[in-house]
PDB file of C-alpha atoms in Angstrom:
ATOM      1  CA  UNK A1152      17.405  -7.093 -18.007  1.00  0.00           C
ATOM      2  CA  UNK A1153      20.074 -10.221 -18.018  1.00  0.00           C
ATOM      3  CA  UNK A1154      22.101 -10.505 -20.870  1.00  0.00           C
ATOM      4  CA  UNK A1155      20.722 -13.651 -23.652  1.00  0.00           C
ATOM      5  CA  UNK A1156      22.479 -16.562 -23.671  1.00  0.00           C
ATOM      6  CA  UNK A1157      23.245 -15.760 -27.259  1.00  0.00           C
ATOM      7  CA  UNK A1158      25.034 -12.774 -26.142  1.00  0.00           C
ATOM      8  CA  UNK A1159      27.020 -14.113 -23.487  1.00  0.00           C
ATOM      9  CA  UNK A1160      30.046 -16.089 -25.382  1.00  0.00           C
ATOM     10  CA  UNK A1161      31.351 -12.522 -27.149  1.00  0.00           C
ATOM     11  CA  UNK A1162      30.864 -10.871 -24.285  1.00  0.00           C
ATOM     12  CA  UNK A1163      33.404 -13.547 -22.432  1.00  0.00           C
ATOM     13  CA  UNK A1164      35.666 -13.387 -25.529  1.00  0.00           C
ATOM     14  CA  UNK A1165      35.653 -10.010 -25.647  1.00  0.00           C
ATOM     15  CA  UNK A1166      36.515  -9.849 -21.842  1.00  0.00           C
ATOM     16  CA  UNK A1167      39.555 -12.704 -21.842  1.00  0.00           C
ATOM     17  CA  UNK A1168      41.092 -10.974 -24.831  1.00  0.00           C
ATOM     18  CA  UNK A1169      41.074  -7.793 -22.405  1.00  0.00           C
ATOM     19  CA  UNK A1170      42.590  -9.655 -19.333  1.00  0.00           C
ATOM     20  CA  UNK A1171      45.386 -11.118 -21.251  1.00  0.00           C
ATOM     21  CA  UNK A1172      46.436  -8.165 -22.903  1.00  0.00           C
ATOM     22  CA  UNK A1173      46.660  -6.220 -19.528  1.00  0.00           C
ATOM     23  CA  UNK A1174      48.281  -9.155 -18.150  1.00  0.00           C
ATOM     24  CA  UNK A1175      50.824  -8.760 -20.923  1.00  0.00           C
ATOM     25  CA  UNK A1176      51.276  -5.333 -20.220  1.00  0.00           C
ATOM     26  CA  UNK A1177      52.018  -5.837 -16.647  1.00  0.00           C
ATOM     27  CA  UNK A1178      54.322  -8.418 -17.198  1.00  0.00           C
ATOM     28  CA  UNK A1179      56.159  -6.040 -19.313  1.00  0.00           C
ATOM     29  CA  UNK A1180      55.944  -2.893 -16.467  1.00  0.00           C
ATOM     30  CA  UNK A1181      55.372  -4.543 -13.149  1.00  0.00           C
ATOM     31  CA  UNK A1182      59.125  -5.971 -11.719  1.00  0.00           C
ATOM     32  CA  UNK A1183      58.773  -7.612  -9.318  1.00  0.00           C
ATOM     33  CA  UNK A1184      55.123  -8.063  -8.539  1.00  0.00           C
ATOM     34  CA  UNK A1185      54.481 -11.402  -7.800  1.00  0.00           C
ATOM     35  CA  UNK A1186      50.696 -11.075  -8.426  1.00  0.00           C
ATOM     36  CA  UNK A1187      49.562 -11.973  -5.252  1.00  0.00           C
ATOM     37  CA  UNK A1188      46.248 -11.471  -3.162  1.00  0.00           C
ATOM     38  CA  UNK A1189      46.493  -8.144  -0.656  1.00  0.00           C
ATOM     39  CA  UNK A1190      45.241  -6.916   1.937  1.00  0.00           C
ATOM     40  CA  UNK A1191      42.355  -5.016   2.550  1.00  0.00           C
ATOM     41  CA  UNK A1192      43.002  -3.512   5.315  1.00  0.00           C
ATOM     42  CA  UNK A1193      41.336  -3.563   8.954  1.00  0.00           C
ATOM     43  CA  UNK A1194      37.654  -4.238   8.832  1.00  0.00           C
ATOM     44  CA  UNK A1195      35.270  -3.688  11.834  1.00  0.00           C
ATOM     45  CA  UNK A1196      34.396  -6.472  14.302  1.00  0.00           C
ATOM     46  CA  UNK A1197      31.084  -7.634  14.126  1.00  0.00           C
ATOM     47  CA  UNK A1198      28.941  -6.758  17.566  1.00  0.00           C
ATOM     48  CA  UNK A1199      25.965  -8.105  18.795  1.00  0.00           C
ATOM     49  CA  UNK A1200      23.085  -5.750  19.867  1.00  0.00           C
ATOM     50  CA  UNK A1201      23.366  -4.143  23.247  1.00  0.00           C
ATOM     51  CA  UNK A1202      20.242  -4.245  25.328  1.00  0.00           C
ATOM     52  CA  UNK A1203      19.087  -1.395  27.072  1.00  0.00           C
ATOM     53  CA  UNK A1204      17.287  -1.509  30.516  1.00  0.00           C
ATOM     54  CA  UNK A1205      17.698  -5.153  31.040  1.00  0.00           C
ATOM     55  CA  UNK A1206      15.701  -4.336  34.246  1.00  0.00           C
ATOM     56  CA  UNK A1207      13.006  -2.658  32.566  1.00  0.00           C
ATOM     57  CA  UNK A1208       9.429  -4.428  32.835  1.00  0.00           C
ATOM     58  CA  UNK A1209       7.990  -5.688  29.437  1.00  0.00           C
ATOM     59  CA  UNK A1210       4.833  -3.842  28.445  1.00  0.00           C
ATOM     60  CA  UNK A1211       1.312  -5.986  28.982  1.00  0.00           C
ATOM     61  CA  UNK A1212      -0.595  -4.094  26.501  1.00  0.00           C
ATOM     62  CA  UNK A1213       0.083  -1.900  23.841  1.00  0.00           C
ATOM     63  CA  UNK A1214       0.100   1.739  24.243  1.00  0.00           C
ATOM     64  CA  UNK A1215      -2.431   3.283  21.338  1.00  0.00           C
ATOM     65  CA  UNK A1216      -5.045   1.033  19.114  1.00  0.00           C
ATOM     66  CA  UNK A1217      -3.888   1.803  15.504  1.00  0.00           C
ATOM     67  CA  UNK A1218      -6.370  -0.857  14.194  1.00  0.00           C
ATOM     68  CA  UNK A1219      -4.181  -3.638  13.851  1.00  0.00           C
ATOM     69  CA  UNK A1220      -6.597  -5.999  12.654  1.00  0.00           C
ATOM     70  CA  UNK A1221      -9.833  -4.882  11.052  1.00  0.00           C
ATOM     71  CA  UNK A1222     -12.296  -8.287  10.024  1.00  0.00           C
ATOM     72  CA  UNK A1223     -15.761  -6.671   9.870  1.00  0.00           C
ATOM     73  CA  UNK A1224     -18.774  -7.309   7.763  1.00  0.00           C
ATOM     74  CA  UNK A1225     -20.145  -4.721   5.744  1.00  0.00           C
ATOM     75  CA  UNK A1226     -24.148  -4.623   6.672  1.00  0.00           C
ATOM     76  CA  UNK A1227     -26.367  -4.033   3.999  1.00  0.00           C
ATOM     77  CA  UNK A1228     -23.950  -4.409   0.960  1.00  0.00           C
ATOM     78  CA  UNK A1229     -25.059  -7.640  -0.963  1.00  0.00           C
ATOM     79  CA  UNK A1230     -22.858  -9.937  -3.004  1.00  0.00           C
ATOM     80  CA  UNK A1231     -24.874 -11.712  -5.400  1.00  0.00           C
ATOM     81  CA  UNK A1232     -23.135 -15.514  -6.090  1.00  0.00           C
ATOM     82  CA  UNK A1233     -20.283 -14.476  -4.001  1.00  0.00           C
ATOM     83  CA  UNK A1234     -18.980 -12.861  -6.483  1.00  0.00           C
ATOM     84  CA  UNK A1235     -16.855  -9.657  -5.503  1.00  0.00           C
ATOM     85  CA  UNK A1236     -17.487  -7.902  -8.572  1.00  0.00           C
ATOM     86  CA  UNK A1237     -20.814  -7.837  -8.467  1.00  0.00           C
ATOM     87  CA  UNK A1238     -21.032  -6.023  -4.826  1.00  0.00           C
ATOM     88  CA  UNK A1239     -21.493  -2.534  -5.821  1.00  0.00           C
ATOM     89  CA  UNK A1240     -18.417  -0.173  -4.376  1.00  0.00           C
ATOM     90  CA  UNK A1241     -20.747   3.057  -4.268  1.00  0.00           C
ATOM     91  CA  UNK A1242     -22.853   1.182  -1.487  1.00  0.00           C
ATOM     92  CA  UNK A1243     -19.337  -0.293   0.377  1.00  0.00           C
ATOM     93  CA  UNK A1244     -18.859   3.208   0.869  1.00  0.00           C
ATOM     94  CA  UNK A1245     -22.044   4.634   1.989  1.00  0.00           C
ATOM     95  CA  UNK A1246     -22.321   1.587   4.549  1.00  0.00           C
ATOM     96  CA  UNK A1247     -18.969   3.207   6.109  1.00  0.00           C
ATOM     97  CA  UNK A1248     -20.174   6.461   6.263  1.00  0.00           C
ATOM     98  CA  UNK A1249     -23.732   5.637   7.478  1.00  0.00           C
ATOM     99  CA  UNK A1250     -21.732   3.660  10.524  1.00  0.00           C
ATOM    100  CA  UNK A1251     -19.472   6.532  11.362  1.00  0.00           C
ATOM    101  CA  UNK A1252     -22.088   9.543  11.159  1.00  0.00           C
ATOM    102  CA  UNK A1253     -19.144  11.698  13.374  1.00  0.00           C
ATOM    103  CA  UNK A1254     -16.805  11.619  10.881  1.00  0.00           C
ATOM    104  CA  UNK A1255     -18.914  12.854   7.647  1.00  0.00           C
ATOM    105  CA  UNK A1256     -22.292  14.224   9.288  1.00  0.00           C
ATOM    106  CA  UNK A1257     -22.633  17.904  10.010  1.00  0.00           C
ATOM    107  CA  UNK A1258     -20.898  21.114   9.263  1.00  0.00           C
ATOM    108  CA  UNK A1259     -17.743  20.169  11.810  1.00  0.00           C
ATOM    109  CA  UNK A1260     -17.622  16.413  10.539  1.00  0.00           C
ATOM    110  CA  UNK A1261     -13.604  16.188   9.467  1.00  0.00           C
ATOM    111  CA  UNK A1262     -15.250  14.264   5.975  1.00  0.00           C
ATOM    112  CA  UNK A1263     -18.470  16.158   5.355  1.00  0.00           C
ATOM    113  CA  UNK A1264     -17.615  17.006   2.184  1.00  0.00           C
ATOM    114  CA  UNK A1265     -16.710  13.508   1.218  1.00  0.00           C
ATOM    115  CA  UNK A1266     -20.324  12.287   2.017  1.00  0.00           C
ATOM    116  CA  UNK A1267     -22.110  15.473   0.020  1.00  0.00           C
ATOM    117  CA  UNK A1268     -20.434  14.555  -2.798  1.00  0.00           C
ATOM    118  CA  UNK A1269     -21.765  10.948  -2.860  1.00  0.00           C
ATOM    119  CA  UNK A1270     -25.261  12.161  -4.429  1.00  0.00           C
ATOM    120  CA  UNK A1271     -22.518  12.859  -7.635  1.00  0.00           C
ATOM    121  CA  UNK A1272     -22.006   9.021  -7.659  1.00  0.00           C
ATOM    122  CA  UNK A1273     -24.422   7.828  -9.793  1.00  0.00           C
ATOM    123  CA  UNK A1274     -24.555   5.720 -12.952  1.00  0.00           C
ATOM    124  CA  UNK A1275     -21.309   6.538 -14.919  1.00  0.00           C
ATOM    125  CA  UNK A1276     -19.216   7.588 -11.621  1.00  0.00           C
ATOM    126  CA  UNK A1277     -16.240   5.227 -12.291  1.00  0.00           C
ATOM    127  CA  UNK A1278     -15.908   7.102 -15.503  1.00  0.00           C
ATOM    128  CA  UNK A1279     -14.599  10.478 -13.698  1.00  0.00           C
ATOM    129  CA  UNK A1280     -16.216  12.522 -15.695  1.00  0.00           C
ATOM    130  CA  UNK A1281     -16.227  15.694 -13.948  1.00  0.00           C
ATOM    131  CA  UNK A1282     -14.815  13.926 -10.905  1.00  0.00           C
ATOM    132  CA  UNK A1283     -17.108  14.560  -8.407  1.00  0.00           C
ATOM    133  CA  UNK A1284     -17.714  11.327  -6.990  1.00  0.00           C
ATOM    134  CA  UNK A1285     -15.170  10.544  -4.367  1.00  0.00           C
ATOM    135  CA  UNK A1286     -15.027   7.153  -5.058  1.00  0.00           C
ATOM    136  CA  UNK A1287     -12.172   6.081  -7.088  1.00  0.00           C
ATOM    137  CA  UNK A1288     -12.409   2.744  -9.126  1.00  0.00           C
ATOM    138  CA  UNK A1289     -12.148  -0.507  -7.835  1.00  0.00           C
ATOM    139  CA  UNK A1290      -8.957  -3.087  -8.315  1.00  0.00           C
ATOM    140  CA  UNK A1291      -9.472  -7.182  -8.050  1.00  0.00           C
ATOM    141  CA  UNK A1292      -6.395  -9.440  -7.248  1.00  0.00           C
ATOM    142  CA  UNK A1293      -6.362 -12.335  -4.652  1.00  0.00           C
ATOM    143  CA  UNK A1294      -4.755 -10.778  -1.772  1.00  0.00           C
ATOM    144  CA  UNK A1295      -5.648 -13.853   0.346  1.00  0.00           C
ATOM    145  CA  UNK A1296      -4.364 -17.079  -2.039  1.00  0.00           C
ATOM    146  CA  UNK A1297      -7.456 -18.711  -1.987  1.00  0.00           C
ATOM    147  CA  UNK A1298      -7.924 -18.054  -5.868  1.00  0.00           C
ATOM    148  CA  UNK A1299     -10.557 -15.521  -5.628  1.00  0.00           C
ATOM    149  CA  UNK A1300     -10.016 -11.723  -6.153  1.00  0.00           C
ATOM    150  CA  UNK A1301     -10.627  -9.142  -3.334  1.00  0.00           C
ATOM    151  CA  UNK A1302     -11.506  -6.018  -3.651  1.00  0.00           C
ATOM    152  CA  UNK A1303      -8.959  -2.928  -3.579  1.00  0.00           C
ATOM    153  CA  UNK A1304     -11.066   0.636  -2.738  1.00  0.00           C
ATOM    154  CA  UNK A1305      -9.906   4.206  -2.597  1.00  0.00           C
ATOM    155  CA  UNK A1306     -12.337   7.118  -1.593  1.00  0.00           C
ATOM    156  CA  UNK A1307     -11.141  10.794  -1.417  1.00  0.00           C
ATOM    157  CA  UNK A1308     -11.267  12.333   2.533  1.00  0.00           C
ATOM    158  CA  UNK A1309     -12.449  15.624   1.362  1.00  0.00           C
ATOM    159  CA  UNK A1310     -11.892  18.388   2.274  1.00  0.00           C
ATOM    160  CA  UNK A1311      -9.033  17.028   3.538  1.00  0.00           C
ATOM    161  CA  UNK A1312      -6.341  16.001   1.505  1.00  0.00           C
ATOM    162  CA  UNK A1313      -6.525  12.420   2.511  1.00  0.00           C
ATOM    163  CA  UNK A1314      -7.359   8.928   0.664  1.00  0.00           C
ATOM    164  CA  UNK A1315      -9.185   6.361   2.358  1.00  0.00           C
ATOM    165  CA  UNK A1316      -7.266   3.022   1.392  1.00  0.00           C
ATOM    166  CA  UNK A1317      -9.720  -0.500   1.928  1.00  0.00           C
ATOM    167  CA  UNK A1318      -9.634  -4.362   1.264  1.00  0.00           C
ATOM    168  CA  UNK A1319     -12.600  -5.974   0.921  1.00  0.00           C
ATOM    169  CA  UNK A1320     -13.016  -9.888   0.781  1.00  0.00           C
ATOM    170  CA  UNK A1321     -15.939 -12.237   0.611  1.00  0.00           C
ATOM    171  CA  UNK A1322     -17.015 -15.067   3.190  1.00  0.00           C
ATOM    172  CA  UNK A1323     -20.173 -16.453   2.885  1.00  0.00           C
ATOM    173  CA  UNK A1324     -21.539 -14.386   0.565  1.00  0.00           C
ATOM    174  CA  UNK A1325     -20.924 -11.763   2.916  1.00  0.00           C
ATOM    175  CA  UNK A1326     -18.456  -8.398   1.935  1.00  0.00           C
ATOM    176  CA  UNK A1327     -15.976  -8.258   4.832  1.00  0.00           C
ATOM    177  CA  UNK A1328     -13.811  -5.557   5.405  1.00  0.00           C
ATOM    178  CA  UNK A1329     -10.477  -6.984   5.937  1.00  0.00           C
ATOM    179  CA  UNK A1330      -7.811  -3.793   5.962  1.00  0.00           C
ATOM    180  CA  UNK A1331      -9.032   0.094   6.778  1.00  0.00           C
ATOM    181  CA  UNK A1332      -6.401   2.946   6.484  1.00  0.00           C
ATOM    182  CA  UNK A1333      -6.881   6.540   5.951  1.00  0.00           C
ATOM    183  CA  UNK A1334      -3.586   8.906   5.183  1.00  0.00           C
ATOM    184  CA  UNK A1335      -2.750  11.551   2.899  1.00  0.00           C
ATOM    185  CA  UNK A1336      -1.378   8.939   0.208  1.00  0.00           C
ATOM    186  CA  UNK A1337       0.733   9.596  -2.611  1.00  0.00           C
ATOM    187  CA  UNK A1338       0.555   5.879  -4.355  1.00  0.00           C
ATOM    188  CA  UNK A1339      -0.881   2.613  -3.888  1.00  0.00           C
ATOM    189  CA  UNK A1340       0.575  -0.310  -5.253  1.00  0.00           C
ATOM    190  CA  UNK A1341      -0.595  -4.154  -4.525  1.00  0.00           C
ATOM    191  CA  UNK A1342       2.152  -6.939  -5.027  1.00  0.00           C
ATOM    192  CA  UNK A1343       1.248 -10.554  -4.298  1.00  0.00           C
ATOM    193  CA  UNK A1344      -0.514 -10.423  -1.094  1.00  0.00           C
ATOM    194  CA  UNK A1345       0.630  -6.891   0.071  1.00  0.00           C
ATOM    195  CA  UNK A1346      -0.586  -3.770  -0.256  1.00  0.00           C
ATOM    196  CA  UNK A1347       2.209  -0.775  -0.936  1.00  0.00           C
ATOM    197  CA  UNK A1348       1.123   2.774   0.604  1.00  0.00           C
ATOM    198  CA  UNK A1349       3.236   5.404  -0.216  1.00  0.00           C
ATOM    199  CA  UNK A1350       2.931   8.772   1.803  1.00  0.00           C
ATOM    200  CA  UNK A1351       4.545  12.369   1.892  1.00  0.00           C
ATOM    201  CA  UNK A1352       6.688  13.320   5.020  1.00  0.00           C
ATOM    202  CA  UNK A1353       7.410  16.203   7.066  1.00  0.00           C
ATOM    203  CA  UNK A1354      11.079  15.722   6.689  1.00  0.00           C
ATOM    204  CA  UNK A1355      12.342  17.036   3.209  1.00  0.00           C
ATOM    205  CA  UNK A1356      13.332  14.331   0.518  1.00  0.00           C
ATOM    206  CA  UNK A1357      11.930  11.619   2.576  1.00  0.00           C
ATOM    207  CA  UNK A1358       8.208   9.519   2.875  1.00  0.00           C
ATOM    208  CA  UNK A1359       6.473   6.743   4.180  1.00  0.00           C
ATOM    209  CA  UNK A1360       6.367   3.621   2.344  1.00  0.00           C
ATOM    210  CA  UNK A1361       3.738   1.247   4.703  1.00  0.00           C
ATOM    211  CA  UNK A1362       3.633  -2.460   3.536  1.00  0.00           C
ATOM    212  CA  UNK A1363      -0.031  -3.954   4.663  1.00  0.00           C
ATOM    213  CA  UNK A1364       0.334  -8.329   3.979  1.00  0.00           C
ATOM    214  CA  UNK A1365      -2.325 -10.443   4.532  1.00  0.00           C
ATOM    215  CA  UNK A1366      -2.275 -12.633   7.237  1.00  0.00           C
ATOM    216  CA  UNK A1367      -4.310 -16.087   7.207  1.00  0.00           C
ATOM    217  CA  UNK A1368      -4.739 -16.682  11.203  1.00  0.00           C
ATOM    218  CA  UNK A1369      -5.704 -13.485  12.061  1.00  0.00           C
ATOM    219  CA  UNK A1370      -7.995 -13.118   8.081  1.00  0.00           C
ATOM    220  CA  UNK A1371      -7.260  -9.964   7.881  1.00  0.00           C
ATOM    221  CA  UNK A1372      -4.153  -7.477   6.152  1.00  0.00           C
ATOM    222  CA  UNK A1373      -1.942  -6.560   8.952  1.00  0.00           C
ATOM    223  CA  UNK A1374       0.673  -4.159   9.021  1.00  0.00           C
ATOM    224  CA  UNK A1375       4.102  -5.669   8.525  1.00  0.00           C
ATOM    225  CA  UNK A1376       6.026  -2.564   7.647  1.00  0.00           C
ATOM    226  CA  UNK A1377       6.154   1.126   7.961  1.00  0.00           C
ATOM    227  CA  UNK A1378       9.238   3.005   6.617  1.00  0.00           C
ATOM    228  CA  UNK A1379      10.799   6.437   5.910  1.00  0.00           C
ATOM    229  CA  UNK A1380      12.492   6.242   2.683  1.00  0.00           C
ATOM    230  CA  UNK A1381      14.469   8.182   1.174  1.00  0.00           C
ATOM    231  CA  UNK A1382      13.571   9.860  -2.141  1.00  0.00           C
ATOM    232  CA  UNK A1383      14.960  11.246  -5.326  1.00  0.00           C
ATOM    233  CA  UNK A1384      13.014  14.499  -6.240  1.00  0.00           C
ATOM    234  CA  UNK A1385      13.824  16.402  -3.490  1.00  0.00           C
ATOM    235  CA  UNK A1386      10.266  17.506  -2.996  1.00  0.00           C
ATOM    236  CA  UNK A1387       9.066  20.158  -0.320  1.00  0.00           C
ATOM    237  CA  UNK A1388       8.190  18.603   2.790  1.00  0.00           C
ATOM    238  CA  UNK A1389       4.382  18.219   3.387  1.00  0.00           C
ATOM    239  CA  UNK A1390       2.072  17.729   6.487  1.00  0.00           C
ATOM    240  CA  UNK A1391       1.383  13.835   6.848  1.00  0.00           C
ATOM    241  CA  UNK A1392      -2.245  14.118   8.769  1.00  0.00           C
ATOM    242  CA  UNK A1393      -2.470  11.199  11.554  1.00  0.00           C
ATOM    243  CA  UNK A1394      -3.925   7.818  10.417  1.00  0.00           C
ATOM    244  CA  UNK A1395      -7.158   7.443  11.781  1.00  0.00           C
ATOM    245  CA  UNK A1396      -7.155   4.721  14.228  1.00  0.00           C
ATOM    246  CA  UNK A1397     -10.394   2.897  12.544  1.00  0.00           C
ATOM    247  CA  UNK A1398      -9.275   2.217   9.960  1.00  0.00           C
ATOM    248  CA  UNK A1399       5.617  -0.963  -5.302  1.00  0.00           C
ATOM    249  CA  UNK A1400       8.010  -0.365  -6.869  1.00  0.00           C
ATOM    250  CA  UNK A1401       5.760  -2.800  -8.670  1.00  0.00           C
ATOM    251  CA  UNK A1402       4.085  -2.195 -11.488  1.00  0.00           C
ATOM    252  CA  UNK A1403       0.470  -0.887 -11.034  1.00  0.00           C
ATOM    253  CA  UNK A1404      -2.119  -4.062 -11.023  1.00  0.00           C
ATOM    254  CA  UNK A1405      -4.285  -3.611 -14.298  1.00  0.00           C
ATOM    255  CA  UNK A1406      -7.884  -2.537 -13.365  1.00  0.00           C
ATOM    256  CA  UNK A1407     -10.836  -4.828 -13.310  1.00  0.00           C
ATOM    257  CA  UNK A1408     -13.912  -2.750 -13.679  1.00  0.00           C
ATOM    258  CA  UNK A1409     -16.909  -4.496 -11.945  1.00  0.00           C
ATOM    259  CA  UNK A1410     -20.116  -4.626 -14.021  1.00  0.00           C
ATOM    260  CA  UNK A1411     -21.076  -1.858 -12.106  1.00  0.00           C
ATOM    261  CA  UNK A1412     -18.666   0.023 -12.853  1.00  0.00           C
ATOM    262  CA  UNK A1413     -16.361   1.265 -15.618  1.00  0.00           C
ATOM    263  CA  UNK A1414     -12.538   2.797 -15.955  1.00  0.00           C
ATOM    264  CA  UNK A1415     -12.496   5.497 -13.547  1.00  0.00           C
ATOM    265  CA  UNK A1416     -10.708   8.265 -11.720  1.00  0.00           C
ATOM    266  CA  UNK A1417      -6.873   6.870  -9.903  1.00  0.00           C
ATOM    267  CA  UNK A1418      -6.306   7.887  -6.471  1.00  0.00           C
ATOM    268  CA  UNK A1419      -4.288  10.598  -5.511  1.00  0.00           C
TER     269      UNK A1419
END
């Protein structure tokens, strides 16, 4: 916190009387020293980046999809007056899994557990009662600057350790998906029109901090940034699974429970 402005004048009393009595002193002990500036020392020169393989031909296409840009309407998932808490977050999450029956259909599906446990999701489930329902409660903040609030979603990957992280906006009175990330996540944070994913690494007192920022040409959150950090507790490393390609800090957004919903479970 900055000092008051009430504070400051006894601080810069307090200070001069300091410097002129050490000034005194040296006067008194220091022959000969004139008081002048000194040097330093050397300091490096600055150098410009050196390419590498100037002769090297510039990709045409990127290498892997990671989902850069995920704009997709959610089918069958109504929002009555366009009003983003009204669409129901329980049915946002059943539309995903109905359109990716691999992932959560079947004894093999990686998420099968994950869509078993959305029969526990019924009235109440933001309240996290016994924690059963994998859907964790919603958060509303304008993400895009157009004055309205999106929609911020977490659903547990189970029974993987994994948190599936989406954005959902509104456009036409239609819920569009607008950013899709799935990762074993340790925090999520949202600070103006960025959302902060925290993650555990496999290297020992380090993790991944990924920044995803909205961006208004492309109407969807992109990702801007993806970092190793270092970190403070010294924590055991831990397996980071692979984002699935379909898709701070801050202080944590206060909730805004949707009318069909209530204060629930927070992600982990």
């Amino acid at each position: 916190m900055l000092p008051s402005r009430r504070g400051r004048p006894a601080r810069v009393t307090a200070v001069l009387a300091l410097l002129l009595a050490a000034a005194a002193a040296g006067a008194l002990t220091a022959c000969g020293d004139s008081g002048g500036l000194r040097g330093a020392g050397a300091t490096p020169a600055a150098r410009s980046p050196a390419r590498l393989w100037p002769d090297l031909a510039p990709a045409s296409s990127p290498a892997y999809d990671i989902g850069e840009v995920d704009n997709e309407v959610v089918k069958g998932v109504a929002v009555p007056g366009g009003d983003i808490r009204e669409a129901d977050p329980v049915a946002a999450v059943r539309a995903e899994i109905a359109a990716h029956p691999d992932d959560y259909e079947g004894d093999e599906a990686p998420y099968r557990e994950t869509a078993r446990r959305m029969a526990d999701c019924g009235p109440g489930w933001a309240d996290g009662a016994d924690g059963r329902c994998p859907v964790l409660r919603p958060y509303y903040r304008d993400l895009t600057g157009d004055g309205r609030p999106e929609m911020t979603l977490g659903f547990r990957l189970l029974p993987e350790n994994m948190t599936a992280v989406r954005v959902y906006t509104v456009d036409k009175d239609r819920l569009v998906r607008v950013m899709s990330y799935d990762d074993a996540v340790s925090s999520v944070a949202l600070a103006g029109r960025t959302v902060i994913l925290r993650s555990p690494s496999e290297v020992a007192g380090y993790e991944y901090r990924l920044r995803w920022t909205w961006d208004p040409d492309q109407r969807a959150m992109l990702l801007t940034s993806d970092e190793m950090l270092r970190t403070d507790d010294g924590g055991k490393p831990a397996k980071r699974p692979s984002p699935s390609p379909s898709p701070s800090m801050p202080p944590s957004p206060s909730p805004s429970a949707s009318r069909s919903a209530s204060p629930s479970v927070s992600a982990r």
